[in-house]
Short mmCIF file of C-alpha atoms and ligand atoms in Angstrom, two decimals:
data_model
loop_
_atom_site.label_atom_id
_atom_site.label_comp_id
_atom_site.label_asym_id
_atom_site.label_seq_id
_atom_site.Cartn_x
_atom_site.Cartn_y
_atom_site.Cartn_z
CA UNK U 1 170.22 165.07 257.58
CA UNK U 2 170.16 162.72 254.81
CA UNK U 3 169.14 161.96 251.46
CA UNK U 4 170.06 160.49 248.12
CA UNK U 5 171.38 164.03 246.53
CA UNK U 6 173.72 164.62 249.65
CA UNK U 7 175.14 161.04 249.88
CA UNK U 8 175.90 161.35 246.35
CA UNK U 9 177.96 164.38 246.53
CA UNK U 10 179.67 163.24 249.40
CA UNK U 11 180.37 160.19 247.13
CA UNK U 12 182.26 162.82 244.85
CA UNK U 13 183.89 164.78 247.22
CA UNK U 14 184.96 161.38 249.06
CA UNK U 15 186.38 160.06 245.66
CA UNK U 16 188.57 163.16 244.89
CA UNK U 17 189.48 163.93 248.65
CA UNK U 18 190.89 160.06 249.25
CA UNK U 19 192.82 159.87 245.90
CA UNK U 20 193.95 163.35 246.00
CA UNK U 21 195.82 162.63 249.68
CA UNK U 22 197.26 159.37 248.44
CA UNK U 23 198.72 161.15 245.66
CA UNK U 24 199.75 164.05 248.06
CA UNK U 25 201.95 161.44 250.05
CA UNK U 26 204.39 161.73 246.91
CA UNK U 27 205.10 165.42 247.45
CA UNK U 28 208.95 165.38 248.54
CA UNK U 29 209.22 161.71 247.70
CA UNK U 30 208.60 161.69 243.32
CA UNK U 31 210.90 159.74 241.37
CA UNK U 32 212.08 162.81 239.46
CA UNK U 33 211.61 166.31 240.00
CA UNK U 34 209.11 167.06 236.96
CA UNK U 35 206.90 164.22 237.74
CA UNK U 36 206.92 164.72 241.58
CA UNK U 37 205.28 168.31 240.88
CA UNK U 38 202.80 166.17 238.16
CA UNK U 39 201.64 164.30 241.45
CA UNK U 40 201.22 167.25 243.85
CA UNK U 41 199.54 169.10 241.00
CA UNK U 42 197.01 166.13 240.23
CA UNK U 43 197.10 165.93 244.27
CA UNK U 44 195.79 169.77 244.11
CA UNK U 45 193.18 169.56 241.74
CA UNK U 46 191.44 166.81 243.19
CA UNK U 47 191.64 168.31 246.74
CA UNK U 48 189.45 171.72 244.83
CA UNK U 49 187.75 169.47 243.60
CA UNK U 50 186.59 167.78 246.35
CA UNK U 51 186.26 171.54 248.37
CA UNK U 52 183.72 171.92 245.80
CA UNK U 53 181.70 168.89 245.90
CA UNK U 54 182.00 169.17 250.03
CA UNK U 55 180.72 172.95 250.14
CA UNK U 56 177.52 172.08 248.18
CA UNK U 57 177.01 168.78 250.41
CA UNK U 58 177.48 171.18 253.26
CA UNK U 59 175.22 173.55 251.90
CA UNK U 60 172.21 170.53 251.17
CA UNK U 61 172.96 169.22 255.04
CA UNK U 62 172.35 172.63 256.65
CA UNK U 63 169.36 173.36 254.32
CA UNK U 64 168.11 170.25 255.20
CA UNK U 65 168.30 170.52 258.92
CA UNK U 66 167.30 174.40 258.67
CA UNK U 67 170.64 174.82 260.70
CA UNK U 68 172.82 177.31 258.69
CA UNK U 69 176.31 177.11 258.97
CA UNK U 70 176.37 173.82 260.85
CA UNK U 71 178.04 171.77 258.34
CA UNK U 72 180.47 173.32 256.78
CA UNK U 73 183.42 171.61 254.11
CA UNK U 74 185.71 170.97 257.12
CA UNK U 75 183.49 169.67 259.14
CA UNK U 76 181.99 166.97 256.53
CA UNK U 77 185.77 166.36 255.87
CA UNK U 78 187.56 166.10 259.47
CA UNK U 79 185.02 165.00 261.37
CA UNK U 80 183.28 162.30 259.58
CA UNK U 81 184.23 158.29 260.50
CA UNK U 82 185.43 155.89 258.22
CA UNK U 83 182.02 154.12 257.90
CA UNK U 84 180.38 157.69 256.98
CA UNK U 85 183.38 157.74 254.14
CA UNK U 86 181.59 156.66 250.73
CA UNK U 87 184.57 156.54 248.25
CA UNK U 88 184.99 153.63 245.80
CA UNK U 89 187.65 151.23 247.40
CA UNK U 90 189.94 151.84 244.37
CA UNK U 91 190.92 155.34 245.88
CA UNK U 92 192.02 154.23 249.35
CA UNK U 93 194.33 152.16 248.08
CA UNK U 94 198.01 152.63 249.12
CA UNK U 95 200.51 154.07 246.55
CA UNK U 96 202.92 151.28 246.82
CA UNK U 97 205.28 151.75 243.77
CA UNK U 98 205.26 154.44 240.88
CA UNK U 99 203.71 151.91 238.83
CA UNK U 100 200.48 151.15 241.38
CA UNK U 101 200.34 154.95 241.31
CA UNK U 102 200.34 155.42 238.02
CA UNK U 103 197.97 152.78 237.28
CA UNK U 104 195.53 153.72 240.06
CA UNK U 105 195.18 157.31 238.66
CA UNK U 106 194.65 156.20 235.30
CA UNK U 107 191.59 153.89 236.15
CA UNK U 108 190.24 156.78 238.25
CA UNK U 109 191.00 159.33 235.71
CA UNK U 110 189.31 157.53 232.62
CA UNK U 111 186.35 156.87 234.80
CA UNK U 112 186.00 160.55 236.21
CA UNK U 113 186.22 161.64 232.53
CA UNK U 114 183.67 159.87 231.47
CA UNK U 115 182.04 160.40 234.72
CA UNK U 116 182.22 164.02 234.25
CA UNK U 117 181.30 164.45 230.68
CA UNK U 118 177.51 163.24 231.57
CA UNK U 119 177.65 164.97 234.79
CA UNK U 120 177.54 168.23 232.84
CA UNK U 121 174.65 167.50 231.66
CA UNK U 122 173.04 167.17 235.32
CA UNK U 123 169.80 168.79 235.95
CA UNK U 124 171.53 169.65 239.28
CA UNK U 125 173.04 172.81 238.05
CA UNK U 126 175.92 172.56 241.20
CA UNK U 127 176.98 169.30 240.20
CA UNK U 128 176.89 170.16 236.63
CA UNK U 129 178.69 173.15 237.29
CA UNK U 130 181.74 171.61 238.90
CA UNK U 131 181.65 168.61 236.32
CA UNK U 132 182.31 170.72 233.61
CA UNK U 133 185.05 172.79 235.51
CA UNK U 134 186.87 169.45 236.82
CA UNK U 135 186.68 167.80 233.20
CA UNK U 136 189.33 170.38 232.26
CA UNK U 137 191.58 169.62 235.04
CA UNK U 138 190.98 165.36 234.25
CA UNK U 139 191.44 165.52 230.83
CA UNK U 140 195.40 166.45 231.93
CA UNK U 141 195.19 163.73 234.57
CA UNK U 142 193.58 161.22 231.81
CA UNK U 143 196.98 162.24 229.10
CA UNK U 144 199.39 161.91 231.85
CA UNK U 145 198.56 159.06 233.24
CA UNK U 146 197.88 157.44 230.38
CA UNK U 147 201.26 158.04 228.82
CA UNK U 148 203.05 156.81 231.92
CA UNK U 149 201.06 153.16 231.54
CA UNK U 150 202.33 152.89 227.93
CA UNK U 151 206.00 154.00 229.24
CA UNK U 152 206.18 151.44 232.02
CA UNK U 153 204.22 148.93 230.43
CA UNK U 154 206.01 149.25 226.95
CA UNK U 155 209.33 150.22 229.17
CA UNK U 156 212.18 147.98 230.50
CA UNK U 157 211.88 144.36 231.84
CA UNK U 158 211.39 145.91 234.99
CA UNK U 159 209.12 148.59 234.48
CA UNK U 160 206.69 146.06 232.92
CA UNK U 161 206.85 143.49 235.53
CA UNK U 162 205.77 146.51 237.96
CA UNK U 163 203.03 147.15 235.98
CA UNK U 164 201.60 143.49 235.59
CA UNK U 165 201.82 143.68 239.34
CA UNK U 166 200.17 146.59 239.99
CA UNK U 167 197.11 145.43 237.36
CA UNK U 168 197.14 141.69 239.19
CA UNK U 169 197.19 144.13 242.46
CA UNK U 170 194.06 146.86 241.50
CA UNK U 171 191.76 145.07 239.27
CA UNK U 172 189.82 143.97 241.97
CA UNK U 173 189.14 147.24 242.62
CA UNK U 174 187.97 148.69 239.57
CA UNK U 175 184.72 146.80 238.87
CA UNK U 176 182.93 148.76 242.06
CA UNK U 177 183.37 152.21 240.06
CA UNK U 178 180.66 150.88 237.37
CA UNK U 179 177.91 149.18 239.85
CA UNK U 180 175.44 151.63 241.42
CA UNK U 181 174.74 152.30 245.17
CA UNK U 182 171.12 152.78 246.55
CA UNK U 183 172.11 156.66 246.16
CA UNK U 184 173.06 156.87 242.81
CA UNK U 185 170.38 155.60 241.66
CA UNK U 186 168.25 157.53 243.18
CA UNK U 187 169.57 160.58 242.33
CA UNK U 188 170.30 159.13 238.32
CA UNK U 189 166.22 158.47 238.48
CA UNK U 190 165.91 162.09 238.31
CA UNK U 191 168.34 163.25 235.70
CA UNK U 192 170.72 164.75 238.82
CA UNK U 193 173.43 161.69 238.89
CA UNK U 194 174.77 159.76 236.39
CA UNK U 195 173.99 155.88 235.82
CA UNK U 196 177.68 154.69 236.12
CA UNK U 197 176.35 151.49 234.59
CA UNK U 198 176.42 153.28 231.07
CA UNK U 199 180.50 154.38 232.07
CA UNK U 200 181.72 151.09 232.33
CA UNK U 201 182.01 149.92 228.15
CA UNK U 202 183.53 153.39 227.55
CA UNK U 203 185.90 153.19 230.24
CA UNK U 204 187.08 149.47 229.58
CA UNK U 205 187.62 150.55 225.89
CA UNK U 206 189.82 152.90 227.09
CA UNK U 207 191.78 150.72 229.44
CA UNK U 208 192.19 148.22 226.13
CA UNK U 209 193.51 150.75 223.89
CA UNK U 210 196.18 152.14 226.35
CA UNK U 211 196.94 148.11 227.78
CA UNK U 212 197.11 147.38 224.12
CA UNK U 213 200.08 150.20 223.62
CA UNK U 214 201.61 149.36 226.79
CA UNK U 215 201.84 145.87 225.98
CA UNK U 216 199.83 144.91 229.36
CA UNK U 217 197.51 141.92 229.49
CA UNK U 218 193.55 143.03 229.88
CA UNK U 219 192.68 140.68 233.20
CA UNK U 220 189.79 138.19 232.37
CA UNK U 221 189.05 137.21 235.72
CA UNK U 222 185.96 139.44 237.20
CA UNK U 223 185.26 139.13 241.21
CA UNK U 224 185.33 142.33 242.09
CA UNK U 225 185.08 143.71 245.50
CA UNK U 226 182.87 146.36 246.39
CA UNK U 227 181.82 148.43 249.39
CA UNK U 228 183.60 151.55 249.82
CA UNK U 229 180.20 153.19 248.47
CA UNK U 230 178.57 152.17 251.73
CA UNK U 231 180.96 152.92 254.17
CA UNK U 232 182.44 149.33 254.01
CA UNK U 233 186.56 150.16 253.52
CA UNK U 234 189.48 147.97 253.24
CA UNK U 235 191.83 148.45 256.44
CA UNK U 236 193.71 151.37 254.62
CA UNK U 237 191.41 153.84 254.92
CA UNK U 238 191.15 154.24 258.73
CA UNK U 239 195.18 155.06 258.74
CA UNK U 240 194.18 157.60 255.82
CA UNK U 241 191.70 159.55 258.11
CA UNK U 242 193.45 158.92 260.96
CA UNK U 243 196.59 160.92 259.53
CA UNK U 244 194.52 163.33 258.31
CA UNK U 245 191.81 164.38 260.46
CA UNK U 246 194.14 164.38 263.96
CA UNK U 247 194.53 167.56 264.04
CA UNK U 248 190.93 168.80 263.69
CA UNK U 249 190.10 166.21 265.98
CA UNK U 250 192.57 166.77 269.04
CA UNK U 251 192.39 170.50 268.36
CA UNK U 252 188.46 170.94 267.05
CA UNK U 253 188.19 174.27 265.19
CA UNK U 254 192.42 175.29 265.15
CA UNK U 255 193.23 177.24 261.88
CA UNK U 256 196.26 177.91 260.50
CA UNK E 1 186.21 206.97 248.09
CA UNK E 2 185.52 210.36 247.34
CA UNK E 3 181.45 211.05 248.10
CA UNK E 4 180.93 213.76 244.87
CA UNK E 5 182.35 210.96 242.57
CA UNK E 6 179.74 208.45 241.21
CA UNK E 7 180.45 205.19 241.83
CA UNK E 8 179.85 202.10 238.77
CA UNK E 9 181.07 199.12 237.85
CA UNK E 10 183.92 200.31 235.42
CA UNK E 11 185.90 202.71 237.86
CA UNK E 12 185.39 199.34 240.65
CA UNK E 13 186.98 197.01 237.51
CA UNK E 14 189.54 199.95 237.22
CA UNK E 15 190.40 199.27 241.61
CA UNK E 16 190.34 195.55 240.95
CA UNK E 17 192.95 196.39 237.87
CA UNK E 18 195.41 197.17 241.03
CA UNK E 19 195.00 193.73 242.77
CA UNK E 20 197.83 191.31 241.22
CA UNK E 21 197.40 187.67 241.41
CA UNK E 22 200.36 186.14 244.05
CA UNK E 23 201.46 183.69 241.94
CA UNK E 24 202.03 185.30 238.48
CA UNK E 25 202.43 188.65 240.04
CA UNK E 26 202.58 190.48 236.65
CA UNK E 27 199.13 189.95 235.87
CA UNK E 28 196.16 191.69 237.33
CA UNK E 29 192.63 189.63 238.37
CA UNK E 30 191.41 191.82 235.51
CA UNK E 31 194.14 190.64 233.14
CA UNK E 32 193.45 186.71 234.54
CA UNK E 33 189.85 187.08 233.42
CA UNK E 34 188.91 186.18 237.02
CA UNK E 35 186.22 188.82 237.84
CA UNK E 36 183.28 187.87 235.89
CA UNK E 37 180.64 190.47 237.23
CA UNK E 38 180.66 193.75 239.44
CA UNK E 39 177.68 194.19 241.24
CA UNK E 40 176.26 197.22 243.09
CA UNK E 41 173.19 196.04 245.22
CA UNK E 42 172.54 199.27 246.90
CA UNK E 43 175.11 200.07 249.77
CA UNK E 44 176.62 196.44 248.81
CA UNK E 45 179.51 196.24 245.83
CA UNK E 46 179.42 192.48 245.33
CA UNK E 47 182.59 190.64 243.09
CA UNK E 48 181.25 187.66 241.48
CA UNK E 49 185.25 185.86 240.79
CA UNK E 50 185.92 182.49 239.41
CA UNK E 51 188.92 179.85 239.89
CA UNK E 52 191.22 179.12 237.14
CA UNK E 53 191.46 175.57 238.68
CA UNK E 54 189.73 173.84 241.27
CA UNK E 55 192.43 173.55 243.54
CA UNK E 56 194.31 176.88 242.73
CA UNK E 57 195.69 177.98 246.22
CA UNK E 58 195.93 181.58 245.42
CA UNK E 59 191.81 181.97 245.81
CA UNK E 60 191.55 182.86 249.01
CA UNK E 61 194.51 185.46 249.16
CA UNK E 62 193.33 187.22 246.17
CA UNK E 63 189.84 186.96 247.65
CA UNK E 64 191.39 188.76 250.61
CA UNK E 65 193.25 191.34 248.50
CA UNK E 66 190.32 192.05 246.28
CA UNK E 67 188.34 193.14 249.48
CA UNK E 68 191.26 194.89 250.65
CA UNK E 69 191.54 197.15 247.99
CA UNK E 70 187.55 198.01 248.31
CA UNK E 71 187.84 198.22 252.16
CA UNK E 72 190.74 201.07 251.57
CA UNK E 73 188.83 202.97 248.70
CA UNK E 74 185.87 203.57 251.44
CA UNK E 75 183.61 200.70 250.57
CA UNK E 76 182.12 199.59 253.44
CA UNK E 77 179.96 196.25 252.55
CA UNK E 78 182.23 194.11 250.11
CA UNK E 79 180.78 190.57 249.67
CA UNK E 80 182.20 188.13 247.72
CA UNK E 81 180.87 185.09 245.63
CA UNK E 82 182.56 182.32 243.68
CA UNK E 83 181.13 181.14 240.76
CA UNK E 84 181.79 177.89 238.48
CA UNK E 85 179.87 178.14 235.33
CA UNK E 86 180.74 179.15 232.98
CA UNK E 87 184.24 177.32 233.49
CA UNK E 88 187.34 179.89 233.07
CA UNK E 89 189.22 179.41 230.26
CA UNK E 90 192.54 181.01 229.03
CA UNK E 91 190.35 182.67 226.08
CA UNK E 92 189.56 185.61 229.23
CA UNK E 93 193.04 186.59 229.02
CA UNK E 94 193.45 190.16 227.11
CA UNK E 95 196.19 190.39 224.62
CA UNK E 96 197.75 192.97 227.15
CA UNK E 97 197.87 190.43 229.35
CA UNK E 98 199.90 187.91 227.18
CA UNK E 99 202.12 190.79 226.36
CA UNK E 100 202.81 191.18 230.22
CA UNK E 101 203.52 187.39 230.40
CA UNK E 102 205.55 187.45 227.96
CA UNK E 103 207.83 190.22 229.26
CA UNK E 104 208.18 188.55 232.06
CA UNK E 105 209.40 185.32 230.32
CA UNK E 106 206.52 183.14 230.79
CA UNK E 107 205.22 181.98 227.19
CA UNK E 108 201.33 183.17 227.07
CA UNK E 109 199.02 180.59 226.38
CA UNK E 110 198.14 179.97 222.53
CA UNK E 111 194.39 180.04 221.38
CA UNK E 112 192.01 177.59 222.66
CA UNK E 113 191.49 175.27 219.49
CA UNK E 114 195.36 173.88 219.62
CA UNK E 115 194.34 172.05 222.63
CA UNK E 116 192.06 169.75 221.87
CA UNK E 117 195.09 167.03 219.83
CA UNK E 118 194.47 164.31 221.88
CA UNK E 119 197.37 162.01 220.91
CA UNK E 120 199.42 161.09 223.55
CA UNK E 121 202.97 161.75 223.63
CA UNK E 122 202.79 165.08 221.15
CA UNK E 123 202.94 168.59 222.13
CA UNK E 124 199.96 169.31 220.18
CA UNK E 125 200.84 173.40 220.44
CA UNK E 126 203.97 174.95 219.39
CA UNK E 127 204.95 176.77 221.61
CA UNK E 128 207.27 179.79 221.07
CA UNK E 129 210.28 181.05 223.63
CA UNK E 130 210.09 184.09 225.51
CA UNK E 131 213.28 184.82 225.38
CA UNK E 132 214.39 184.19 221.62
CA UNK E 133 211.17 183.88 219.92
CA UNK E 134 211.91 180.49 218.34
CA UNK E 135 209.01 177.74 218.32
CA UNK E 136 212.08 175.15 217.70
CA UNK E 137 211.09 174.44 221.77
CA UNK E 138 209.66 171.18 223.98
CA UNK E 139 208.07 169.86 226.74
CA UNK E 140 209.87 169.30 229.29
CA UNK E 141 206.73 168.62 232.27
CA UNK E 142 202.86 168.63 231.66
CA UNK E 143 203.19 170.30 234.97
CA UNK E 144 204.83 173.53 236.32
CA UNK E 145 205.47 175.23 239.42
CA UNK E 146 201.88 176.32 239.81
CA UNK E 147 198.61 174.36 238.14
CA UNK E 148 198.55 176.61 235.27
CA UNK E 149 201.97 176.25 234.19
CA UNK E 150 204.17 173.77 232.44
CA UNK E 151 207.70 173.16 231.94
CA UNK E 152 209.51 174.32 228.69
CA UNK E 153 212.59 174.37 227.13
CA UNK E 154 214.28 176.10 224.44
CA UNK E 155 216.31 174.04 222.15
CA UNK E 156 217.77 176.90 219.95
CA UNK E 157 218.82 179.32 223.13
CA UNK E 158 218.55 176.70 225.89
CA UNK E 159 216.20 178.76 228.13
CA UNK E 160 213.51 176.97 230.57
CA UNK E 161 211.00 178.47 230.42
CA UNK E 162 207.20 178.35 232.00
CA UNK E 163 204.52 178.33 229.55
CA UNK E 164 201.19 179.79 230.54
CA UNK E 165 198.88 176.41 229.70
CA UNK E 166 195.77 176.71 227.17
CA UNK E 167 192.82 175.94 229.31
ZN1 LIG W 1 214.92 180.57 223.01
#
């Protein structure tokens, strides 16, 4: 009940489900009122995002196994292990302060917009469908966050030293979003995904102009870590699924 | 459902007309631009309704209400289907619609072209107040109460008010 076109939506739904719960751990806690409801609505949209991407991998696995209604969204999301989970390791990270949060969203957002603009273009008409309807919803995520790295960055003594930590803290991180798993190829081979390779000079570009305003340093040094595409996750992402999955998994099948 | 009365597609948009959406409760799914298609498929009446955001939480209740209303006019088999493409935009709204929002003190979202300024830190749209009419207004949050809204203020009468977002 797998193969390169499922994996790779999972991959999407993954991406957008992980981020959007970090950012959901804000909700109640923002540093003002107006930017606490930014968060839960950035939180939201990535959450229907991911619903979407999970309903069609749903929809592949049962066609696949000629089992309808097996898999369904809640089951790919609750009951799923950490290993299974193929989000970039970026996502999982934890919030730690405004500025990490900030900075985290804005690498993700640039790279989902850029992400999504070729994804339109899919010959998969699912995925191309729900590209073009999340592009609206990132271009927002892409402003805001954007403008928050110039205010910190370009802020007080403070804010700025936050910042240069959080870029010292996530870099690491960033580099997996542009290199290819086994799947994505695959699927990019026939015109369905798309070859992140070609994201990665747009994407930097972008991170340079906004650095540039927000008087941040571009890092030069490049190890990057990768793995989260293949189920390989920093220790942070067990305590994410652990959190959010108990309840499906003590009480399998409860609604609300 | 009375039997002598044909049923089409226009007097089913006319039921769906009835069916308000929970979190803007002035406008109608109709007004929203959220039914895209009415189907009749022999004894089936299929909606064919589309998200205004990905992750808008009023989907499944109005999903709910929609087949409500059917279920109560004598329809019998209501199905339905979400669709994502094309991708709603604010452009679906009717002018009566905008009037409504209005009314109600929510600013109606402006045409689609003023959207697409890019530069960061600008409104990009004036927007005008519900309440005095003046465009002399600002941003106060990119984001509302709800993911179609954001946060506005006045700065001749000093209202807050929610503007309806271009999207
Ligand atoms: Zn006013």
């Amino acid at each position: 009940m797998t193969s390169p076109l499922i994996n790779y939506t999972l991959h999407l739904a993954d991406n957008a489900l992980i981020l959007g719960h970090r950012n959901s751990e804000w909700t109640g806690h923002g540093p003002v009122l107006e930017q606490d409801i930014a968060i839960s609505n950035i939180a939201l949209d990535l959450i229907g995002q991911a619903r979407n991407f999970y309903q069609y991998a749903a929809q592949l696995i049962n066609r696949s196994t000629n089992q309808p209604n097996t898999a369904t969204e809640d089951t790919v999301a609750y009951l799923r292990d950490a290993h299974d989970f193929k989000n970039c390791l970026l996502v999982e990270q934890t919030n730690g302060d405004w500025a990490k949060t900030i900075l985290k969203q804005f690498y993700f957002s640039a790279y989902q917009f850029y992400l999504f603009q070729r994804l339109r273009d899919s010959k998969d008409e699912t995925l191309a469908a729900i590209a073009e309807k999340s592009l609206k919803e990132v271009t927002y995520h892409l402003r805001w966050s954007s403008e928050w790295a110039i205010r910190l960055g370009d802020g007080t003594e403070e804010s700025h030293a936050r910042m240069t930590n959080a870029v010292d803290d996530l870099w690491m991180f960033a580099g997996e979003m542009f290199v290819a798993a086994d799947y994505e190829i695959a699927c990019a081979n026939k015109g369905e995904a798309v070859d992140v390779v070609l994201l990665k000079s747009d994407w930097l570009q972008k991170v340079k102009a906004i650095f540039n305003e927000a008087t941040l340093p571009v890092p030069q040094h490049s190890w990057m870590q990768s793995g989260g595409k293949e189920g390989r996750h920093t220790e942070h992402l067990g305590y994410i699924l652990a959190e959010m999955q108990f309840m499906q998994r003590a009480y399998p099948g409860s609604t609300w | 459902m009375n039997n002598d009365e044909k049923i089409t597609e226009k007097k089913i948009m006319e039921l769906l007309a009835q069916v308000n959406d929970p979190e803007v409760p002035v406008l109608s799914v109709i007004d929203l631009g959220i039914v895209r298609e009415v189907k009749l498929n022999g004894e089936e009446t299929e909606i064919v309704i589309t998200p205004t955001y990905s992750g808008c939480p009023a989907m499944d209740v109005i999903q709910i209400n929609i087949r409500k209303v059917l279920l109560e006019k004598g329809f019998k088999n209501v199905k339905i289907t979400n669709t994502l493409s094309p991708a709603w935009t604010t452009d679906w709204m009717s002018g009566h619609a905008k009037e409504k929002l209005k009314a109600f003190g929510i600013a109606p979202p402006t045409i689609k072209q003023q959207v697409c300024h890019t530069e960061l830190f600008h409104d990009g749209e004036a927007i005008q107040c519900p309440r005095c009419n003046s465009y002399n207004t600002r941003m106060i949050s990119r984001f509302g109460s709800t993911a179609c809204k954001a946060l506005y203020q006045c700065n001749d009468c000093r209202e807050p008010f929610d503007y309806f977002k271009c999207h």
